[in-house]
Coordinates of N, CA, C and O in Angstrom, one line a residue:
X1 N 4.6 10.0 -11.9 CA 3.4 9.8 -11.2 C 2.3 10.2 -12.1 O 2.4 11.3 -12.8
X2 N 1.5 9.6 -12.2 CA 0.2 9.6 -13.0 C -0.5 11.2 -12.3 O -0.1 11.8 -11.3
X3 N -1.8 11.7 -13.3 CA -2.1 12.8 -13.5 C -3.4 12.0 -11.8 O -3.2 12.3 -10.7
X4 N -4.3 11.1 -12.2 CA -4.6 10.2 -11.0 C -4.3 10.5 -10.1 O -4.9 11.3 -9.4
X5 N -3.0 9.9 -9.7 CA -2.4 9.7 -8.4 C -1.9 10.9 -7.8 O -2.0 11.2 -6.6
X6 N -1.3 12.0 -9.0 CA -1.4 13.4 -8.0 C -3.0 14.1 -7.0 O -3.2 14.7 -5.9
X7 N -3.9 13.6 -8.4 CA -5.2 14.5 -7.8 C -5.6 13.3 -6.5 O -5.9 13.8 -5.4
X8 N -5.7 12.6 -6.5 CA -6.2 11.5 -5.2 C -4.5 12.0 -4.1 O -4.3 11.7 -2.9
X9 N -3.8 12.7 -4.7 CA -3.0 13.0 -3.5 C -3.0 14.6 -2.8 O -2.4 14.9 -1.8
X10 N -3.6 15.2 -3.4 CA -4.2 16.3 -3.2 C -5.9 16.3 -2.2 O -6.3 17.3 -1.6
X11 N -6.4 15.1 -2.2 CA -7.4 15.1 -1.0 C -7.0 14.3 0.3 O -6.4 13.2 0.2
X12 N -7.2 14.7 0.9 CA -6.7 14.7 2.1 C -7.8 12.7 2.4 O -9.0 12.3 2.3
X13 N -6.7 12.2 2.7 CA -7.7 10.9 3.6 C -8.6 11.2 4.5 O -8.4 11.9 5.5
X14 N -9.9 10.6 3.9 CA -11.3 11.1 4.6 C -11.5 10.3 6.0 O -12.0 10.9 7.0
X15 N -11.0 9.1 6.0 CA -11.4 8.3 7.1 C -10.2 8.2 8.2 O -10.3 7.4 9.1
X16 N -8.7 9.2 8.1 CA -8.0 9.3 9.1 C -8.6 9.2 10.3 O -9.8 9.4 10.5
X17 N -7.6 8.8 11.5 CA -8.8 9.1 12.8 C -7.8 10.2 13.4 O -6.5 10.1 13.3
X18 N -8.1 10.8 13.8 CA -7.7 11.9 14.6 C -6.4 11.5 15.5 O -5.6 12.1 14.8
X19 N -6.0 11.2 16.2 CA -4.8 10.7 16.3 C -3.4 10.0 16.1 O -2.3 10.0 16.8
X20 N -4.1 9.2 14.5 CA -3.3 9.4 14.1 C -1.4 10.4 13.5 O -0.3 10.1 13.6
X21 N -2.0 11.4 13.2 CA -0.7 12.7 13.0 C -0.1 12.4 14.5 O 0.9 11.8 14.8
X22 N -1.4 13.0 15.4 CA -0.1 12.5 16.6 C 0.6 11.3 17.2 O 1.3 11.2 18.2
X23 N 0.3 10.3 16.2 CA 0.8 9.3 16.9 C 1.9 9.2 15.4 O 2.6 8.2 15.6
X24 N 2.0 9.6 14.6 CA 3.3 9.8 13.3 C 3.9 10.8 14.2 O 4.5 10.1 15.0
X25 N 4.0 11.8 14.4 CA 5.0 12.9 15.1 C 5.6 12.3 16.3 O 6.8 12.4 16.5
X26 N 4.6 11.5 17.2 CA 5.0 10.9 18.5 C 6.1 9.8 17.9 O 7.1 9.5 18.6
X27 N 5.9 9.3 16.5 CA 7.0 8.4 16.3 C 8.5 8.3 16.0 O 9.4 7.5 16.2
X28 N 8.4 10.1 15.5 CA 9.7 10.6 15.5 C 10.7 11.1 16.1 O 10.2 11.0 17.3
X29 N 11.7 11.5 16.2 CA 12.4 11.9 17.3 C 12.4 13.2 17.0 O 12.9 13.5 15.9
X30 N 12.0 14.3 17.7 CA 11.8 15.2 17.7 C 13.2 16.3 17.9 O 14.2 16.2 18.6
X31 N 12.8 17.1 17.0 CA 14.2 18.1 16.7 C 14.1 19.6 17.2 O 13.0 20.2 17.3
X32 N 15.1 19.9 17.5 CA 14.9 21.5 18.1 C 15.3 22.2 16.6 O 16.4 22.5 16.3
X33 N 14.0 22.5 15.7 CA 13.6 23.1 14.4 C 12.3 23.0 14.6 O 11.6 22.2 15.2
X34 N 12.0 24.0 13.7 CA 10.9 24.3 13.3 C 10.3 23.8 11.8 O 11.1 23.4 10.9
X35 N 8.8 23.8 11.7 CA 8.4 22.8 10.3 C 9.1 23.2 9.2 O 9.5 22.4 8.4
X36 N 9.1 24.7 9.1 CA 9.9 24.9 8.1 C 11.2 24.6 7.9 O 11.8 24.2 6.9
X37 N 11.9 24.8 9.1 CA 13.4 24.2 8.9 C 13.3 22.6 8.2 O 13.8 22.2 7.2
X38 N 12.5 22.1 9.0 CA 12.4 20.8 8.8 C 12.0 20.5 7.1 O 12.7 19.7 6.5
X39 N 11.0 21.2 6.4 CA 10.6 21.4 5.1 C 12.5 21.1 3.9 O 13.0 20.4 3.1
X40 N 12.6 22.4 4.7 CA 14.3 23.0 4.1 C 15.3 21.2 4.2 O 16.1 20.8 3.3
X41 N 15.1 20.6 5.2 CA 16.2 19.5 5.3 C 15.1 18.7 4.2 O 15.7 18.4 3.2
X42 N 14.3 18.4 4.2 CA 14.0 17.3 3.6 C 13.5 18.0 2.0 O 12.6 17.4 1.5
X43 N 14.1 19.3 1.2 CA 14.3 19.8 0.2 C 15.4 19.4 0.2 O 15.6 18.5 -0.7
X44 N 16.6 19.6 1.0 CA 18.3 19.5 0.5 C 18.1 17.7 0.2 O 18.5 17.0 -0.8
X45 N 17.8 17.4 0.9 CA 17.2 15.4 0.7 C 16.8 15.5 -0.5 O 17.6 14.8 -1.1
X46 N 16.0 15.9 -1.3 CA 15.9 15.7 -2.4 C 16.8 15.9 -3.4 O 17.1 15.2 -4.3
X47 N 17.1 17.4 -3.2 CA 18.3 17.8 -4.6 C 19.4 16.6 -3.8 O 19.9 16.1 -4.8
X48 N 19.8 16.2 -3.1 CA 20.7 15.4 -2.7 C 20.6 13.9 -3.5 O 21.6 13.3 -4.0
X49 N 19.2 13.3 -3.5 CA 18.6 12.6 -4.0 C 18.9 13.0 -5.7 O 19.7 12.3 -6.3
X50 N 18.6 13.5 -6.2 CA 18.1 13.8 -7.0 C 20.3 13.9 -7.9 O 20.6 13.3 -9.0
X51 N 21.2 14.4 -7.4 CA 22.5 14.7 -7.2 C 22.8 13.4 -7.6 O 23.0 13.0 -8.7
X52 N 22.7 12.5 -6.3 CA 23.0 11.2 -6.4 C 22.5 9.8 -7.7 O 23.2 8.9 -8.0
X53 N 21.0 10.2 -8.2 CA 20.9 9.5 -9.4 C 21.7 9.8 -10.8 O 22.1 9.0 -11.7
X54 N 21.9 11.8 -10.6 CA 22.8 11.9 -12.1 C 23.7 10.9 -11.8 O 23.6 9.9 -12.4
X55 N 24.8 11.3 -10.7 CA 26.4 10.9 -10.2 C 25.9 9.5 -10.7 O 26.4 9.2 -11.8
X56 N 25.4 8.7 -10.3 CA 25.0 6.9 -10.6 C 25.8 6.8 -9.0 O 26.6 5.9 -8.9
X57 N 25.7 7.7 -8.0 CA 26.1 7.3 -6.9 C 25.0 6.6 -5.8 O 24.2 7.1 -5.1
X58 N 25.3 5.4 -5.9 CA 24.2 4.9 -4.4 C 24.6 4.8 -3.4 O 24.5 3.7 -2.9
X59 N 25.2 5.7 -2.7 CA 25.7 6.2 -1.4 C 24.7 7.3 -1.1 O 23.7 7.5 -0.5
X60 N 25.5 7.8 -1.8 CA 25.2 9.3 -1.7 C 23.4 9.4 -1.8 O 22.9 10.1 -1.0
X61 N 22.6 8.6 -2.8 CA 21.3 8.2 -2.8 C 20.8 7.6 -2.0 O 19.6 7.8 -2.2
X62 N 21.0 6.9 -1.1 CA 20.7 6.1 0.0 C 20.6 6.9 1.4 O 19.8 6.7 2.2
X63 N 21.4 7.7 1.4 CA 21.6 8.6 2.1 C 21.0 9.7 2.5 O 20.8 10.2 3.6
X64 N 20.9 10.0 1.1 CA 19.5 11.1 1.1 C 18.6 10.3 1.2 O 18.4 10.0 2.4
X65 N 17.6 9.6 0.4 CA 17.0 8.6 1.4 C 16.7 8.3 2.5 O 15.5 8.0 2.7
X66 N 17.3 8.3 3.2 CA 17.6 7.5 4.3 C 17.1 9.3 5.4 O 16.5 9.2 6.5
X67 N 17.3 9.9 5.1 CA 17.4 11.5 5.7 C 15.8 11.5 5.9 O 15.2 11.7 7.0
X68 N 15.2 11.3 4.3 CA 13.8 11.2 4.1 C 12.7 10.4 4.9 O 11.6 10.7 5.4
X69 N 13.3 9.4 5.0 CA 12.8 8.2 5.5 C 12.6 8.0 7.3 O 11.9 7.3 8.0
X70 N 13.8 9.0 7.6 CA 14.4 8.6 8.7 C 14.0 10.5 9.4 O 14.6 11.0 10.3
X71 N 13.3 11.1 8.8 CA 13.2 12.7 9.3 C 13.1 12.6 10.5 O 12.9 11.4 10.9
X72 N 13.3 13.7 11.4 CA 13.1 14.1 12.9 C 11.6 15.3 12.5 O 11.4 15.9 11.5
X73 N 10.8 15.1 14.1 CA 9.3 15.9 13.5 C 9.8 17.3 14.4 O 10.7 17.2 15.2
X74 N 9.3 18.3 14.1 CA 9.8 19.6 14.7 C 9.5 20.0 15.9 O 8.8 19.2 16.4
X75 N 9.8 20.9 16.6 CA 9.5 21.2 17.7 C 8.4 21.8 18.3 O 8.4 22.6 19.3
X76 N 7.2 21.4 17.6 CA 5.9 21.9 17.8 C 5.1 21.4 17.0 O 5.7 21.2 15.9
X77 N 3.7 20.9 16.9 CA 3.2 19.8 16.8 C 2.9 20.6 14.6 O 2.1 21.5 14.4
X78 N 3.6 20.2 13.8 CA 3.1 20.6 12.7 C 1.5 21.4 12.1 O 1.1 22.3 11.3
X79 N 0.9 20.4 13.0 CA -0.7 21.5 12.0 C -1.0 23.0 13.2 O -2.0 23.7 13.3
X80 N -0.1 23.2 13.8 CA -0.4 24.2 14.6 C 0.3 25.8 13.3 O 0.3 27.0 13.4
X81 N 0.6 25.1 12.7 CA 1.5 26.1 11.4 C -0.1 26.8 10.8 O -0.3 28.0 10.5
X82 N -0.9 25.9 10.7 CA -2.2 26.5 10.0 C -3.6 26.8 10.8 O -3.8 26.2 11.8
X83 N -4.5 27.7 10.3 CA -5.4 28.6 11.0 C -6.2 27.0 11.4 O -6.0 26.0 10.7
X84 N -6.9 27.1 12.4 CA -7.8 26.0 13.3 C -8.8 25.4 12.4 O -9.2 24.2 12.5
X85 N -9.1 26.4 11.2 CA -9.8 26.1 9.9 C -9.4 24.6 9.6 O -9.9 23.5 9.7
X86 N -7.9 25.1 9.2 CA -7.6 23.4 8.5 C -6.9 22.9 9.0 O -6.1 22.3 8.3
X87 N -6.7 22.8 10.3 CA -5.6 21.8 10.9 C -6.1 20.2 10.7 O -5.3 19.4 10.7
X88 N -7.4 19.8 10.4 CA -7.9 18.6 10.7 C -7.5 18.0 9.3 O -7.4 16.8 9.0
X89 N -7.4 19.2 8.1 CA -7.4 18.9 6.8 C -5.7 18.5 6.7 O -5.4 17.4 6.3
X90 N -5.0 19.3 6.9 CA -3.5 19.4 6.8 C -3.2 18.0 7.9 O -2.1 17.4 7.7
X91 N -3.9 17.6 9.0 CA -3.3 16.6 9.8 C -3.7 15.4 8.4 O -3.0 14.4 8.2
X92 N -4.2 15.5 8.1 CA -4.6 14.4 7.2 C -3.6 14.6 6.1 O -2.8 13.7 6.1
X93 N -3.5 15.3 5.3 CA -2.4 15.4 4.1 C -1.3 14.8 5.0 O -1.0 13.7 4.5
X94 N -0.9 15.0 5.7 CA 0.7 15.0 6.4 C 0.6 13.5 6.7 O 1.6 12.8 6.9
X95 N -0.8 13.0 6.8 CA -0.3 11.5 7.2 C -0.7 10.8 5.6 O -0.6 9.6 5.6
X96 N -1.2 11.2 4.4 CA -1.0 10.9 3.2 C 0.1 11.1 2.2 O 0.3 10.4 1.2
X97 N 1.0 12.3 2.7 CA 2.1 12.3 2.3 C 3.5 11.7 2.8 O 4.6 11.7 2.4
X98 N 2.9 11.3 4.2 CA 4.0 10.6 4.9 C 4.0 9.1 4.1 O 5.1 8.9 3.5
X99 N 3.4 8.5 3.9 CA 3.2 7.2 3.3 C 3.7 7.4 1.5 O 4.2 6.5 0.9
X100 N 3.4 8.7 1.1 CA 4.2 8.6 -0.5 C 5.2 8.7 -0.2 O 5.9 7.9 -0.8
X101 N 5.9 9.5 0.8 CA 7.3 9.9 0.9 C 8.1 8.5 1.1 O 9.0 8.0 0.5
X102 N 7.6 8.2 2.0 CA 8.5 6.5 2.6 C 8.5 5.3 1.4 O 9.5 4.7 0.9
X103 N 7.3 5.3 1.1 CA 7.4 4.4 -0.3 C 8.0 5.0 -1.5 O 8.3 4.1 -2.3
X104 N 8.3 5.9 -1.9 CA 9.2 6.4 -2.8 C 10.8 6.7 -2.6 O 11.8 6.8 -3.3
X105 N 10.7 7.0 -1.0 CA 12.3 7.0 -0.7 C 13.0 5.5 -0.6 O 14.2 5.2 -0.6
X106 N 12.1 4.7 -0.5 CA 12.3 3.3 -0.5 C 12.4 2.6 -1.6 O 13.4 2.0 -1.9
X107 N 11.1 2.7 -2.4 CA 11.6 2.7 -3.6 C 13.3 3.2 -4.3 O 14.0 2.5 -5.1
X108 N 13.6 4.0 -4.1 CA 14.9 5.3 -4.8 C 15.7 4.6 -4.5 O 16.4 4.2 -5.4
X109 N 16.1 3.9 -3.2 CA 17.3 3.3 -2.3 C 17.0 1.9 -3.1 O 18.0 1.6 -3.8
X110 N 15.9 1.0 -3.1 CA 16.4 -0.3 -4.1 C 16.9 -0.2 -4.7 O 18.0 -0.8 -4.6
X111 N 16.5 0.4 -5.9 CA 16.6 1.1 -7.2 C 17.7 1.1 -7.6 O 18.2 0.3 -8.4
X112 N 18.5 2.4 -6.8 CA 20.1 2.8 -7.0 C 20.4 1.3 -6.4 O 20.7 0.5 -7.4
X113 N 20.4 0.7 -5.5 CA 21.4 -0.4 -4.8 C 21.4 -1.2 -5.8 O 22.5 -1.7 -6.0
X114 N 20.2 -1.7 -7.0 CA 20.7 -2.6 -8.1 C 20.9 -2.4 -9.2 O 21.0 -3.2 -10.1
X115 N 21.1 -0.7 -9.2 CA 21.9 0.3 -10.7 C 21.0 0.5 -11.5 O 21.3 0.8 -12.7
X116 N 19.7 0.4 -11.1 CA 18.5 0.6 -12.1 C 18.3 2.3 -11.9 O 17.5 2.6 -11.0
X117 N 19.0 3.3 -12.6 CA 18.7 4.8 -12.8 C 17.7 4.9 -12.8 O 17.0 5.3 -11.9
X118 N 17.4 4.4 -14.1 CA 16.0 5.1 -14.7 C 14.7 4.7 -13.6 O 13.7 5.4 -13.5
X119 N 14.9 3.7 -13.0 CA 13.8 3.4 -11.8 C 14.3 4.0 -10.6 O 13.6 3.6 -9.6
X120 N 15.1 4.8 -10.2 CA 15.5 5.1 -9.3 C 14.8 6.7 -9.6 O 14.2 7.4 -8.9
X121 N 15.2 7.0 -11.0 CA 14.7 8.4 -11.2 C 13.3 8.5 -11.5 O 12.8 9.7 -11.4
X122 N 12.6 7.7 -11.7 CA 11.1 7.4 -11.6 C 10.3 7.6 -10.4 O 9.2 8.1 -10.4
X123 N 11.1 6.9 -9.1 CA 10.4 7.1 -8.2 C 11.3 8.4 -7.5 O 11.2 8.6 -6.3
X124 N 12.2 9.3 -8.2 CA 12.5 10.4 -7.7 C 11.7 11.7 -8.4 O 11.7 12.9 -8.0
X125 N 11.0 11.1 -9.5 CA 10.0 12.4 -10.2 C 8.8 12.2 -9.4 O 8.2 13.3 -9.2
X126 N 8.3 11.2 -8.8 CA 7.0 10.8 -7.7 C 7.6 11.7 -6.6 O 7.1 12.9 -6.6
X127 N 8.4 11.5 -5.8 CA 8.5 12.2 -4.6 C 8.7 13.3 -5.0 O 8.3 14.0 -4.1
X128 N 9.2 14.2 -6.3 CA 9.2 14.9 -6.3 C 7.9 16.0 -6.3 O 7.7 16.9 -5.6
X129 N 7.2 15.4 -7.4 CA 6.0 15.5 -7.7 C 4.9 15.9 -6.5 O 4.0 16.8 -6.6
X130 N 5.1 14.7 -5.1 CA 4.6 14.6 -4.0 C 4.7 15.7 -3.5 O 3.8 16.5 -3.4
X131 N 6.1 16.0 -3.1 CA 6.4 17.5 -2.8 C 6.0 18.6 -3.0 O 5.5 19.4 -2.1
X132 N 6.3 18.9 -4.6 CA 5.6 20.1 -4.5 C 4.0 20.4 -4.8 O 3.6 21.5 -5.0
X133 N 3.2 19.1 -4.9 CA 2.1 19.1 -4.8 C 1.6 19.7 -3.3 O 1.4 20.9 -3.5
X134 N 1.5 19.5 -2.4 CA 2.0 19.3 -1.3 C 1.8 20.6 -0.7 O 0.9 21.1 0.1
X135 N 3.0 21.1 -1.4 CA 3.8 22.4 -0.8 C 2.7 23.8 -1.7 O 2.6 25.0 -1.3
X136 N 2.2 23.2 -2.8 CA 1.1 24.1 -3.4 C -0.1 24.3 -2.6 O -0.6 25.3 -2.2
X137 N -0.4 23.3 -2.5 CA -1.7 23.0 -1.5 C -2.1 23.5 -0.1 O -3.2 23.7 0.4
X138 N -0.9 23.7 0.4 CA -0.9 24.6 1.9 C -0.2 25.5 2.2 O -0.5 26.2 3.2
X139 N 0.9 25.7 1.5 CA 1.9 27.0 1.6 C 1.0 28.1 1.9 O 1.0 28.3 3.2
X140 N 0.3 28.7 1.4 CA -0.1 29.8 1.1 C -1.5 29.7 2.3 O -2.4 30.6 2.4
X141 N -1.4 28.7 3.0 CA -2.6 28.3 4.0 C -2.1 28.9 5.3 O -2.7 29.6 6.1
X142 N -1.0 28.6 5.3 CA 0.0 28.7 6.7 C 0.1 29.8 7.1 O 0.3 30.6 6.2
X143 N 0.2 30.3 8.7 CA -0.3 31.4 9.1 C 0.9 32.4 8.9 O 2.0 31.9 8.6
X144 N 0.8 33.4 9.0 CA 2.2 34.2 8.8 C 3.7 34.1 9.7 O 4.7 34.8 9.4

């Protein structure tokens, strides 16, 4: 991922409308976990991901993939994690990082399915990248 495309991923979409996040969470099937649990499954998705391009396994890549692509939203509405300050900011990342995450887990799964590693691992240094961009940006936001 370009030096670009991290920093334009680091501002939050200006013209979201407010409903949106709830209508991405309303899309998922909701899980009895918490964001961070949820955080933790869609980390082991990656090193799983990431497992599966050494191995040249596209199962096992697809799979994790598919985990990514396919998350459950947690049992409480995500921007409730951060002070009232930035919930409007963080609902916005979450619906800018939902769209890298999908297009790169999607990406990963073509990729492996027609043995192209090196494009497979390309768009697993992006999601990676996404991630812990991400996870820099508001970790340290989130309430105790």
């Amino acid at each position: 991922m370009t030096l670009a495309l991290a920093c334009s991923l680091a501002v939050p979409l200006a013209q979201a409308e407010e409903g949106d996040a709830d209508q991405l969470v309303a899309s998922k099937r909701q899980a009895d976990m918490t964001y961070r649990q949820l955080m933790e499954v869609m980390g082991a998705s990656l090193a799983m991901i990431q497992e599966g391009i050494v191995r040249e396994n596209a199962e096992l890549t697809k799979t994790a993939a598919d985990m990514i692509l396919k998350h459950p939203a947690p049992n409480h509405k995500p921007w409730t994690i951060m002070t009232d300050a930035d919930q409007a900011a963080f609902k916005q990342s979450l619906l800018s990082y939902d769209k890298v995450l999908d297009s790169e887990a999607t990406r990963i799964t073509e990729a492996a399915a027609a043995g192209d590693w090196l494009g497979a691992s390309q768009s697993a240094y992006a999601l990676t990248n996404a991630c812990i961009t991400c996870h820099v940006m508001w970790k340290n936001k989130a309430k105790p």
